[in-house]
């Protein structure tokens, strides 16, 4: 599904579709009801938004991270992969597509980016809001 979402973001970047249509397509790809569109409003300046990462482990190892979107953009653009440097973190974030995050930030996409549930019940959720 990440490949399809990445293609939608590329279509926005190329000017083939607008952000509203991209939000609708991403919701469809994620299997969501069209009545709950990805928020693409500019109520809050995009640079003031936060990237929120939530990891819930069946063993109770839970992580909540809130990062300013401007910090995330700067770190991702210089190619730093923080998760690989933190012991045990890689098993929780190995399925997160960093290139997809960069595209989402560059296209000022709001809403849910990642929602993963592993076979053992661990969950990873990433949202920009």
PDB file of N, CA, C and O in Angstrom, residues 8-89:
ATOM      1  N   UNK A   8       0.422   8.427  -5.297  1.00  0.00           N
ATOM      2  CA  UNK A   8      -0.559   9.517  -5.145  1.00  0.00           C
ATOM      3  C   UNK A   8       0.168  10.815  -4.799  1.00  0.00           C
ATOM      4  O   UNK A   8      -0.111  11.872  -5.368  1.00  0.00           O
ATOM      5  N   UNK A   9       1.124  10.743  -3.869  1.00  0.00           N
ATOM      6  CA  UNK A   9       1.876  11.944  -3.485  1.00  0.00           C
ATOM      7  C   UNK A   9       2.689  12.487  -4.650  1.00  0.00           C
ATOM      8  O   UNK A   9       2.811  13.703  -4.821  1.00  0.00           O
ATOM      9  N   UNK A  10       3.229  11.599  -5.469  1.00  0.00           N
ATOM     10  CA  UNK A  10       3.973  12.031  -6.660  1.00  0.00           C
ATOM     11  C   UNK A  10       3.042  12.734  -7.636  1.00  0.00           C
ATOM     12  O   UNK A  10       3.422  13.739  -8.256  1.00  0.00           O
ATOM     13  N   UNK A  11       1.808  12.237  -7.766  1.00  0.00           N
ATOM     14  CA  UNK A  11       0.835  12.878  -8.657  1.00  0.00           C
ATOM     15  C   UNK A  11       0.518  14.297  -8.184  1.00  0.00           C
ATOM     16  O   UNK A  11       0.358  15.210  -9.010  1.00  0.00           O
ATOM     17  N   UNK A  12       0.461  14.499  -6.864  1.00  0.00           N
ATOM     18  CA  UNK A  12       0.246  15.849  -6.324  1.00  0.00           C
ATOM     19  C   UNK A  12       1.442  16.721  -6.663  1.00  0.00           C
ATOM     20  O   UNK A  12       1.297  17.853  -7.139  1.00  0.00           O
ATOM     21  N   UNK A  13       2.629  16.181  -6.422  1.00  0.00           N
ATOM     22  CA  UNK A  13       3.856  16.927  -6.691  1.00  0.00           C
ATOM     23  C   UNK A  13       3.961  17.320  -8.171  1.00  0.00           C
ATOM     24  O   UNK A  13       4.404  18.413  -8.500  1.00  0.00           O
ATOM     25  N   UNK A  14       3.530  16.434  -9.058  1.00  0.00           N
ATOM     26  CA  UNK A  14       3.584  16.702 -10.499  1.00  0.00           C
ATOM     27  C   UNK A  14       2.434  17.584 -10.969  1.00  0.00           C
ATOM     28  O   UNK A  14       2.357  17.927 -12.156  1.00  0.00           O
ATOM     29  N   UNK A  15       1.503  17.922 -10.075  1.00  0.00           N
ATOM     30  CA  UNK A  15       0.374  18.776 -10.434  1.00  0.00           C
ATOM     31  C   UNK A  15      -0.733  18.053 -11.176  1.00  0.00           C
ATOM     32  O   UNK A  15      -1.622  18.685 -11.742  1.00  0.00           O
ATOM     33  N   UNK A  16      -0.715  16.722 -11.159  1.00  0.00           N
ATOM     34  CA  UNK A  16      -1.734  15.959 -11.872  1.00  0.00           C
ATOM     35  C   UNK A  16      -3.056  15.915 -11.115  1.00  0.00           C
ATOM     36  O   UNK A  16      -4.113  15.798 -11.727  1.00  0.00           O
ATOM     37  N   UNK A  17      -2.977  15.952  -9.759  1.00  0.00           N
ATOM     38  CA  UNK A  17      -4.187  16.010  -8.934  1.00  0.00           C
ATOM     39  C   UNK A  17      -3.965  17.006  -7.806  1.00  0.00           C
ATOM     40  O   UNK A  17      -2.822  17.331  -7.479  1.00  0.00           O
ATOM     41  N   UNK A  18      -5.059  17.503  -7.208  1.00  0.00           N
ATOM     42  CA  UNK A  18      -4.910  18.441  -6.101  1.00  0.00           C
ATOM     43  C   UNK A  18      -4.862  17.686  -4.772  1.00  0.00           C
ATOM     44  O   UNK A  18      -5.062  16.470  -4.704  1.00  0.00           O
ATOM     45  N   UNK A  19      -4.585  18.413  -3.694  1.00  0.00           N
ATOM     46  CA  UNK A  19      -4.429  17.792  -2.377  1.00  0.00           C
ATOM     47  C   UNK A  19      -5.716  17.157  -1.876  1.00  0.00           C
ATOM     48  O   UNK A  19      -5.685  16.129  -1.207  1.00  0.00           O
ATOM     49  N   UNK A  20      -6.846  17.755  -2.200  1.00  0.00           N
ATOM     50  CA  UNK A  20      -8.120  17.190  -1.758  1.00  0.00           C
ATOM     51  C   UNK A  20      -8.349  15.817  -2.386  1.00  0.00           C
ATOM     52  O   UNK A  20      -8.740  14.864  -1.721  1.00  0.00           O
ATOM     53  N   UNK A  21      -8.095  15.715  -3.674  1.00  0.00           N
ATOM     54  CA  UNK A  21      -8.247  14.435  -4.378  1.00  0.00           C
ATOM     55  C   UNK A  21      -7.246  13.415  -3.831  1.00  0.00           C
ATOM     56  O   UNK A  21      -7.572  12.239  -3.666  1.00  0.00           O
ATOM     57  N   UNK A  22      -6.033  13.869  -3.537  1.00  0.00           N
ATOM     58  CA  UNK A  22      -5.021  12.977  -2.961  1.00  0.00           C
ATOM     59  C   UNK A  22      -5.504  12.423  -1.629  1.00  0.00           C
ATOM     60  O   UNK A  22      -5.351  11.226  -1.348  1.00  0.00           O
ATOM     61  N   UNK A  23      -6.099  13.271  -0.803  1.00  0.00           N
ATOM     62  CA  UNK A  23      -6.626  12.814   0.483  1.00  0.00           C
ATOM     63  C   UNK A  23      -7.689  11.750   0.311  1.00  0.00           C
ATOM     64  O   UNK A  23      -7.710  10.744   1.021  1.00  0.00           O
ATOM     65  N   UNK A  24      -8.576  11.953  -0.671  1.00  0.00           N
ATOM     66  CA  UNK A  24      -9.622  10.970  -0.948  1.00  0.00           C
ATOM     67  C   UNK A  24      -9.013   9.637  -1.397  1.00  0.00           C
ATOM     68  O   UNK A  24      -9.427   8.569  -0.937  1.00  0.00           O
ATOM     69  N   UNK A  25      -8.042   9.717  -2.297  1.00  0.00           N
ATOM     70  CA  UNK A  25      -7.408   8.489  -2.796  1.00  0.00           C
ATOM     71  C   UNK A  25      -6.670   7.744  -1.695  1.00  0.00           C
ATOM     72  O   UNK A  25      -6.744   6.507  -1.605  1.00  0.00           O
ATOM     73  N   UNK A  26      -5.983   8.477  -0.839  1.00  0.00           N
ATOM     74  CA  UNK A  26      -5.257   7.832   0.263  1.00  0.00           C
ATOM     75  C   UNK A  26      -6.239   7.163   1.215  1.00  0.00           C
ATOM     76  O   UNK A  26      -6.004   6.050   1.686  1.00  0.00           O
ATOM     77  N   UNK A  27      -7.348   7.825   1.492  1.00  0.00           N
ATOM     78  CA  UNK A  27      -8.364   7.208   2.356  1.00  0.00           C
ATOM     79  C   UNK A  27      -8.888   5.916   1.743  1.00  0.00           C
ATOM     80  O   UNK A  27      -9.077   4.920   2.436  1.00  0.00           O
ATOM     81  N   UNK A  28      -9.126   5.929   0.451  1.00  0.00           N
ATOM     82  CA  UNK A  28      -9.605   4.726  -0.230  1.00  0.00           C
ATOM     83  C   UNK A  28      -8.553   3.620  -0.132  1.00  0.00           C
ATOM     84  O   UNK A  28      -8.869   2.469   0.170  1.00  0.00           O
ATOM     85  N   UNK A  29      -7.280   3.970  -0.376  1.00  0.00           N
ATOM     86  CA  UNK A  29      -6.205   2.983  -0.302  1.00  0.00           C
ATOM     87  C   UNK A  29      -6.073   2.404   1.098  1.00  0.00           C
ATOM     88  O   UNK A  29      -5.731   1.235   1.270  1.00  0.00           O
ATOM     89  N   UNK A  30      -6.336   3.213   2.112  1.00  0.00           N
ATOM     90  CA  UNK A  30      -6.235   2.753   3.489  1.00  0.00           C
ATOM     91  C   UNK A  30      -7.521   2.079   3.955  1.00  0.00           C
ATOM     92  O   UNK A  30      -7.610   1.652   5.091  1.00  0.00           O
ATOM     93  N   UNK A  31      -8.514   2.011   3.072  1.00  0.00           N
ATOM     94  CA  UNK A  31      -9.752   1.335   3.399  1.00  0.00           C
ATOM     95  C   UNK A  31     -10.644   2.107   4.339  1.00  0.00           C
ATOM     96  O   UNK A  31     -11.461   1.552   5.052  1.00  0.00           O
ATOM     97  N   UNK A  32     -10.498   3.406   4.360  1.00  0.00           N
ATOM     98  CA  UNK A  32     -11.307   4.240   5.241  1.00  0.00           C
ATOM     99  C   UNK A  32     -12.560   4.714   4.536  1.00  0.00           C
ATOM    100  O   UNK A  32     -12.599   4.831   3.326  1.00  0.00           O
ATOM    101  N   UNK A  33     -13.535   5.047   5.317  1.00  0.00           N
ATOM    102  CA  UNK A  33     -14.783   5.626   4.816  1.00  0.00           C
ATOM    103  C   UNK A  33     -14.475   6.996   4.229  1.00  0.00           C
ATOM    104  O   UNK A  33     -13.753   7.786   4.826  1.00  0.00           O
ATOM    105  N   UNK A  34     -15.042   7.310   3.091  1.00  0.00           N
ATOM    106  CA  UNK A  34     -14.786   8.594   2.450  1.00  0.00           C
ATOM    107  C   UNK A  34     -15.338   9.771   3.252  1.00  0.00           C
ATOM    108  O   UNK A  34     -15.000  10.905   2.977  1.00  0.00           O
ATOM    109  N   UNK A  35     -16.157   9.492   4.253  1.00  0.00           N
ATOM    110  CA  UNK A  35     -16.679  10.576   5.079  1.00  0.00           C
ATOM    111  C   UNK A  35     -15.647  11.075   6.075  1.00  0.00           C
ATOM    112  O   UNK A  35     -15.865  12.042   6.775  1.00  0.00           O
ATOM    113  N   UNK A  36     -14.503  10.399   6.172  1.00  0.00           N
ATOM    114  CA  UNK A  36     -13.431  10.809   7.067  1.00  0.00           C
ATOM    115  C   UNK A  36     -12.185  11.156   6.243  1.00  0.00           C
ATOM    116  O   UNK A  36     -11.202  10.440   6.258  1.00  0.00           O
ATOM    117  N   UNK A  37     -12.203  12.253   5.502  1.00  0.00           N
ATOM    118  CA  UNK A  37     -11.062  12.561   4.629  1.00  0.00           C
ATOM    119  C   UNK A  37      -9.818  12.960   5.412  1.00  0.00           C
ATOM    120  O   UNK A  37      -9.912  13.437   6.532  1.00  0.00           O
ATOM    121  N   UNK A  38      -8.674  12.742   4.794  1.00  0.00           N
ATOM    122  CA  UNK A  38      -7.433  13.250   5.345  1.00  0.00           C
ATOM    123  C   UNK A  38      -7.529  14.768   5.362  1.00  0.00           C
ATOM    124  O   UNK A  38      -7.933  15.389   4.377  1.00  0.00           O
ATOM    125  N   UNK A  39      -7.177  15.364   6.475  1.00  0.00           N
ATOM    126  CA  UNK A  39      -7.302  16.808   6.602  1.00  0.00           C
ATOM    127  C   UNK A  39      -6.187  17.493   5.817  1.00  0.00           C
ATOM    128  O   UNK A  39      -5.018  17.251   6.056  1.00  0.00           O
ATOM    129  N   UNK A  40      -6.585  18.329   4.888  1.00  0.00           N
ATOM    130  CA  UNK A  40      -5.608  19.063   4.089  1.00  0.00           C
ATOM    131  C   UNK A  40      -5.806  20.564   4.219  1.00  0.00           C
ATOM    132  O   UNK A  40      -5.299  21.328   3.423  1.00  0.00           O
ATOM    133  N   UNK A  41      -6.539  20.971   5.260  1.00  0.00           N
ATOM    134  CA  UNK A  41      -6.778  22.400   5.476  1.00  0.00           C
ATOM    135  C   UNK A  41      -5.514  23.060   6.002  1.00  0.00           C
ATOM    136  O   UNK A  41      -4.685  22.417   6.624  1.00  0.00           O
ATOM    137  N   UNK A  42      -5.419  24.330   5.805  1.00  0.00           N
ATOM    138  CA  UNK A  42      -4.255  25.066   6.272  1.00  0.00           C
ATOM    139  C   UNK A  42      -4.631  25.956   7.453  1.00  0.00           C
ATOM    140  O   UNK A  42      -4.215  27.093   7.536  1.00  0.00           O
ATOM    141  N   UNK A  43      -5.449  25.438   8.404  1.00  0.00           N
ATOM    142  CA  UNK A  43      -5.843  26.208   9.578  1.00  0.00           C
ATOM    143  C   UNK A  43      -4.616  26.612  10.391  1.00  0.00           C
ATOM    144  O   UNK A  43      -4.514  27.719  10.894  1.00  0.00           O
ATOM    145  N   UNK A  44      -3.694  25.687  10.549  1.00  0.00           N
ATOM    146  CA  UNK A  44      -2.448  25.925  11.271  1.00  0.00           C
ATOM    147  C   UNK A  44      -1.336  25.905  10.239  1.00  0.00           C
ATOM    148  O   UNK A  44      -1.305  25.012   9.398  1.00  0.00           O
ATOM    149  N   UNK A  45      -0.434  26.884  10.279  1.00  0.00           N
ATOM    150  CA  UNK A  45       0.674  26.825   9.317  1.00  0.00           C
ATOM    151  C   UNK A  45       1.376  25.472   9.402  1.00  0.00           C
ATOM    152  O   UNK A  45       1.607  24.947  10.491  1.00  0.00           O
ATOM    153  N   UNK A  46       1.672  24.917   8.254  1.00  0.00           N
ATOM    154  CA  UNK A  46       2.203  23.550   8.212  1.00  0.00           C
ATOM    155  C   UNK A  46       3.463  23.391   9.054  1.00  0.00           C
ATOM    156  O   UNK A  46       3.650  22.372   9.709  1.00  0.00           O
ATOM    157  N   UNK A  47       4.304  24.384   9.076  1.00  0.00           N
ATOM    158  CA  UNK A  47       5.539  24.315   9.867  1.00  0.00           C
ATOM    159  C   UNK A  47       5.289  24.219  11.355  1.00  0.00           C
ATOM    160  O   UNK A  47       6.174  23.830  12.112  1.00  0.00           O
ATOM    161  N   UNK A  48       4.090  24.558  11.817  1.00  0.00           N
ATOM    162  CA  UNK A  48       3.756  24.478  13.240  1.00  0.00           C
ATOM    163  C   UNK A  48       3.131  23.138  13.621  1.00  0.00           C
ATOM    164  O   UNK A  48       2.788  22.931  14.777  1.00  0.00           O
ATOM    165  N   UNK A  49       2.970  22.263  12.681  1.00  0.00           N
ATOM    166  CA  UNK A  49       2.345  20.972  12.961  1.00  0.00           C
ATOM    167  C   UNK A  49       3.359  20.005  13.575  1.00  0.00           C
ATOM    168  O   UNK A  49       4.555  20.272  13.601  1.00  0.00           O
ATOM    169  N   UNK A  50       2.828  18.875  14.063  1.00  0.00           N
ATOM    170  CA  UNK A  50       3.667  17.886  14.730  1.00  0.00           C
ATOM    171  C   UNK A  50       3.562  16.536  14.020  1.00  0.00           C
ATOM    172  O   UNK A  50       2.496  16.175  13.524  1.00  0.00           O
ATOM    173  N   UNK A  51       4.656  15.816  13.995  1.00  0.00           N
ATOM    174  CA  UNK A  51       4.658  14.423  13.570  1.00  0.00           C
ATOM    175  C   UNK A  51       4.530  13.613  14.850  1.00  0.00           C
ATOM    176  O   UNK A  51       5.358  13.722  15.746  1.00  0.00           O
ATOM    177  N   UNK A  52       3.452  12.837  14.939  1.00  0.00           N
ATOM    178  CA  UNK A  52       3.200  12.056  16.145  1.00  0.00           C
ATOM    179  C   UNK A  52       3.378  10.581  15.829  1.00  0.00           C
ATOM    180  O   UNK A  52       2.765  10.066  14.896  1.00  0.00           O
ATOM    181  N   UNK A  53       4.225   9.940  16.616  1.00  0.00           N
ATOM    182  CA  UNK A  53       4.506   8.519  16.440  1.00  0.00           C
ATOM    183  C   UNK A  53       4.049   7.799  17.705  1.00  0.00           C
ATOM    184  O   UNK A  53       4.435   8.176  18.808  1.00  0.00           O
ATOM    185  N   UNK A  54       3.237   6.777  17.519  1.00  0.00           N
ATOM    186  CA  UNK A  54       2.727   5.991  18.636  1.00  0.00           C
ATOM    187  C   UNK A  54       3.047   4.520  18.377  1.00  0.00           C
ATOM    188  O   UNK A  54       2.698   3.982  17.336  1.00  0.00           O
ATOM    189  N   UNK A  55       3.734   3.888  19.323  1.00  0.00           N
ATOM    190  CA  UNK A  55       4.040   2.471  19.248  1.00  0.00           C
ATOM    191  C   UNK A  55       3.441   1.817  20.479  1.00  0.00           C
ATOM    192  O   UNK A  55       3.706   2.243  21.598  1.00  0.00           O
ATOM    193  N   UNK A  56       2.624   0.804  20.251  1.00  0.00           N
ATOM    194  CA  UNK A  56       2.008   0.067  21.349  1.00  0.00           C
ATOM    195  C   UNK A  56       2.402  -1.390  21.204  1.00  0.00           C
ATOM    196  O   UNK A  56       2.084  -2.023  20.206  1.00  0.00           O
ATOM    197  N   UNK A  57       3.088  -1.911  22.196  1.00  0.00           N
ATOM    198  CA  UNK A  57       3.553  -3.291  22.175  1.00  0.00           C
ATOM    199  C   UNK A  57       2.641  -4.158  23.024  1.00  0.00           C
ATOM    200  O   UNK A  57       2.147  -3.721  24.066  1.00  0.00           O
ATOM    201  N   UNK A  58       2.447  -5.381  22.588  1.00  0.00           N
ATOM    202  CA  UNK A  58       1.671  -6.336  23.377  1.00  0.00           C
ATOM    203  C   UNK A  58       2.326  -6.599  24.728  1.00  0.00           C
ATOM    204  O   UNK A  58       1.667  -6.945  25.688  1.00  0.00           O
ATOM    205  N   UNK A  59       3.648  -6.386  24.819  1.00  0.00           N
ATOM    206  CA  UNK A  59       4.370  -6.589  26.079  1.00  0.00           C
ATOM    207  C   UNK A  59       4.336  -5.352  26.969  1.00  0.00           C
ATOM    208  O   UNK A  59       4.936  -5.341  28.033  1.00  0.00           O
ATOM    209  N   UNK A  60       3.671  -4.302  26.514  1.00  0.00           N
ATOM    210  CA  UNK A  60       3.570  -3.084  27.318  1.00  0.00           C
ATOM    211  C   UNK A  60       4.677  -2.073  27.074  1.00  0.00           C
ATOM    212  O   UNK A  60       4.787  -1.085  27.795  1.00  0.00           O
ATOM    213  N   UNK A  61       5.525  -2.308  26.085  1.00  0.00           N
ATOM    214  CA  UNK A  61       6.578  -1.358  25.734  1.00  0.00           C
ATOM    215  C   UNK A  61       5.984  -0.325  24.789  1.00  0.00           C
ATOM    216  O   UNK A  61       5.954  -0.515  23.581  1.00  0.00           O
ATOM    217  N   UNK A  62       5.494   0.767  25.348  1.00  0.00           N
ATOM    218  CA  UNK A  62       4.798   1.773  24.554  1.00  0.00           C
ATOM    219  C   UNK A  62       5.656   3.024  24.403  1.00  0.00           C
ATOM    220  O   UNK A  62       6.384   3.404  25.316  1.00  0.00           O
ATOM    221  N   UNK A  63       5.543   3.640  23.221  1.00  0.00           N
ATOM    222  CA  UNK A  63       6.309   4.845  22.918  1.00  0.00           C
ATOM    223  C   UNK A  63       5.365   5.891  22.343  1.00  0.00           C
ATOM    224  O   UNK A  63       4.553   5.586  21.472  1.00  0.00           O
ATOM    225  N   UNK A  64       5.462   7.120  22.838  1.00  0.00           N
ATOM    226  CA  UNK A  64       4.730   8.267  22.290  1.00  0.00           C
ATOM    227  C   UNK A  64       5.748   9.364  22.009  1.00  0.00           C
ATOM    228  O   UNK A  64       6.418   9.829  22.930  1.00  0.00           O
ATOM    229  N   UNK A  65       5.861   9.748  20.750  1.00  0.00           N
ATOM    230  CA  UNK A  65       6.819  10.776  20.358  1.00  0.00           C
ATOM    231  C   UNK A  65       6.082  11.870  19.590  1.00  0.00           C
ATOM    232  O   UNK A  65       5.314  11.565  18.677  1.00  0.00           O
ATOM    233  N   UNK A  66       6.311  13.124  19.950  1.00  0.00           N
ATOM    234  CA  UNK A  66       5.777  14.276  19.221  1.00  0.00           C
ATOM    235  C   UNK A  66       6.959  15.118  18.769  1.00  0.00           C
ATOM    236  O   UNK A  66       7.731  15.595  19.597  1.00  0.00           O
ATOM    237  N   UNK A  67       7.087  15.294  17.461  1.00  0.00           N
ATOM    238  CA  UNK A  67       8.201  16.065  16.913  1.00  0.00           C
ATOM    239  C   UNK A  67       7.677  17.195  16.032  1.00  0.00           C
ATOM    240  O   UNK A  67       6.806  16.966  15.191  1.00  0.00           O
ATOM    241  N   UNK A  68       8.218  18.401  16.196  1.00  0.00           N
ATOM    242  CA  UNK A  68       7.824  19.490  15.296  1.00  0.00           C
ATOM    243  C   UNK A  68       8.151  19.105  13.849  1.00  0.00           C
ATOM    244  O   UNK A  68       9.221  18.572  13.566  1.00  0.00           O
ATOM    245  N   UNK A  69       7.227  19.369  12.952  1.00  0.00           N
ATOM    246  CA  UNK A  69       7.376  18.941  11.562  1.00  0.00           C
ATOM    247  C   UNK A  69       8.620  19.558  10.914  1.00  0.00           C
ATOM    248  O   UNK A  69       9.280  18.913  10.102  1.00  0.00           O
ATOM    249  N   UNK A  70       8.971  20.786  11.290  1.00  0.00           N
ATOM    250  CA  UNK A  70      10.173  21.403  10.716  1.00  0.00           C
ATOM    251  C   UNK A  70      11.438  20.660  11.138  1.00  0.00           C
ATOM    252  O   UNK A  70      12.372  20.517  10.355  1.00  0.00           O
ATOM    253  N   UNK A  71      11.466  20.161  12.364  1.00  0.00           N
ATOM    254  CA  UNK A  71      12.608  19.372  12.824  1.00  0.00           C
ATOM    255  C   UNK A  71      12.679  18.055  12.063  1.00  0.00           C
ATOM    256  O   UNK A  71      13.742  17.649  11.602  1.00  0.00           O
ATOM    257  N   UNK A  72      11.543  17.396  11.905  1.00  0.00           N
ATOM    258  CA  UNK A  72      11.502  16.124  11.185  1.00  0.00           C
ATOM    259  C   UNK A  72      11.989  16.312   9.755  1.00  0.00           C
ATOM    260  O   UNK A  72      12.801  15.533   9.249  1.00  0.00           O
ATOM    261  N   UNK A  73      11.499  17.350   9.118  1.00  0.00           N
ATOM    262  CA  UNK A  73      11.886  17.610   7.725  1.00  0.00           C
ATOM    263  C   UNK A  73      13.395  17.819   7.616  1.00  0.00           C
ATOM    264  O   UNK A  73      14.049  17.250   6.744  1.00  0.00           O
ATOM    265  N   UNK A  74      13.956  18.581   8.540  1.00  0.00           N
ATOM    266  CA  UNK A  74      15.397  18.849   8.509  1.00  0.00           C
ATOM    267  C   UNK A  74      16.197  17.569   8.730  1.00  0.00           C
ATOM    268  O   UNK A  74      17.162  17.299   8.008  1.00  0.00           O
ATOM    269  N   UNK A  75      15.782  16.765   9.700  1.00  0.00           N
ATOM    270  CA  UNK A  75      16.511  15.531  10.006  1.00  0.00           C
ATOM    271  C   UNK A  75      16.412  14.545   8.847  1.00  0.00           C
ATOM    272  O   UNK A  75      17.414  13.944   8.442  1.00  0.00           O
ATOM    273  N   UNK A  76      15.230  14.373   8.295  1.00  0.00           N
ATOM    274  CA  UNK A  76      15.058  13.431   7.184  1.00  0.00           C
ATOM    275  C   UNK A  76      15.814  13.878   5.946  1.00  0.00           C
ATOM    276  O   UNK A  76      16.363  13.050   5.217  1.00  0.00           O
ATOM    277  N   UNK A  77      15.837  15.187   5.698  1.00  0.00           N
ATOM    278  CA  UNK A  77      16.508  15.684   4.492  1.00  0.00           C
ATOM    279  C   UNK A  77      18.010  15.460   4.534  1.00  0.00           C
ATOM    280  O   UNK A  77      18.640  15.323   3.503  1.00  0.00           O
ATOM    281  N   UNK A  78      18.620  15.449   5.710  1.00  0.00           N
ATOM    282  CA  UNK A  78      20.065  15.215   5.771  1.00  0.00           C
ATOM    283  C   UNK A  78      20.384  13.722   5.850  1.00  0.00           C
ATOM    284  O   UNK A  78      21.522  13.329   5.980  1.00  0.00           O
ATOM    285  N   UNK A  79      19.343  12.899   5.770  1.00  0.00           N
ATOM    286  CA  UNK A  79      19.551  11.468   5.688  1.00  0.00           C
ATOM    287  C   UNK A  79      19.790  10.769   7.007  1.00  0.00           C
ATOM    288  O   UNK A  79      20.224   9.625   7.046  1.00  0.00           O
ATOM    289  N   UNK A  80      19.515  11.433   8.117  1.00  0.00           N
ATOM    290  CA  UNK A  80      19.721  10.805   9.410  1.00  0.00           C
ATOM    291  C   UNK A  80      18.589   9.845   9.708  1.00  0.00           C
ATOM    292  O   UNK A  80      17.432  10.195   9.567  1.00  0.00           O
ATOM    293  N   UNK A  81      18.928   8.657  10.108  1.00  0.00           N
ATOM    294  CA  UNK A  81      17.907   7.676  10.470  1.00  0.00           C
ATOM    295  C   UNK A  81      18.043   7.391  11.960  1.00  0.00           C
ATOM    296  O   UNK A  81      18.792   6.532  12.386  1.00  0.00           O
ATOM    297  N   UNK A  82      17.306   8.157  12.735  1.00  0.00           N
ATOM    298  CA  UNK A  82      17.409   8.075  14.186  1.00  0.00           C
ATOM    299  C   UNK A  82      17.026   6.696  14.703  1.00  0.00           C
ATOM    300  O   UNK A  82      17.655   6.164  15.610  1.00  0.00           O
ATOM    301  N   UNK A  83      16.018   6.097  14.160  1.00  0.00           N
ATOM    302  CA  UNK A  83      15.518   4.810  14.672  1.00  0.00           C
ATOM    303  C   UNK A  83      16.593   3.737  14.673  1.00  0.00           C
ATOM    304  O   UNK A  83      16.631   2.894  15.574  1.00  0.00           O
ATOM    305  N   UNK A  84      17.477   3.744  13.680  1.00  0.00           N
ATOM    306  CA  UNK A  84      18.522   2.724  13.615  1.00  0.00           C
ATOM    307  C   UNK A  84      19.550   2.892  14.730  1.00  0.00           C
ATOM    308  O   UNK A  84      20.254   1.953  15.052  1.00  0.00           O
ATOM    309  N   UNK A  85      19.634   4.075  15.307  1.00  0.00           N
ATOM    310  CA  UNK A  85      20.617   4.348  16.347  1.00  0.00           C
ATOM    311  C   UNK A  85      20.117   4.003  17.748  1.00  0.00           C
ATOM    312  O   UNK A  85      20.883   3.973  18.686  1.00  0.00           O
ATOM    313  N   UNK A  86      18.823   3.773  17.888  1.00  0.00           N
ATOM    314  CA  UNK A  86      18.229   3.500  19.193  1.00  0.00           C
ATOM    315  C   UNK A  86      18.076   1.997  19.353  1.00  0.00           C
ATOM    316  O   UNK A  86      17.401   1.351  18.552  1.00  0.00           O
ATOM    317  N   UNK A  87      18.696   1.431  20.403  1.00  0.00           N
ATOM    318  CA  UNK A  87      18.565  -0.030  20.594  1.00  0.00           C
ATOM    319  C   UNK A  87      17.105  -0.444  20.684  1.00  0.00           C
ATOM    320  O   UNK A  87      16.293   0.226  21.298  1.00  0.00           O
ATOM    321  N   UNK A  88      16.782  -1.560  20.054  1.00  0.00           N
ATOM    322  CA  UNK A  88      15.446  -2.149  20.062  1.00  0.00           C
ATOM    323  C   UNK A  88      14.406  -1.376  19.251  1.00  0.00           C
ATOM    324  O   UNK A  88      13.309  -1.867  19.036  1.00  0.00           O
ATOM    325  N   UNK A  89      14.698  -0.161  18.818  1.00  0.00           N
ATOM    326  CA  UNK A  89      13.701   0.631  18.091  1.00  0.00           C
ATOM    327  C   UNK A  89      13.447   0.081  16.694  1.00  0.00           C
ATOM    328  O   UNK A  89      12.335   0.158  16.192  1.00  0.00           O
TER     329      UNK A  89
END
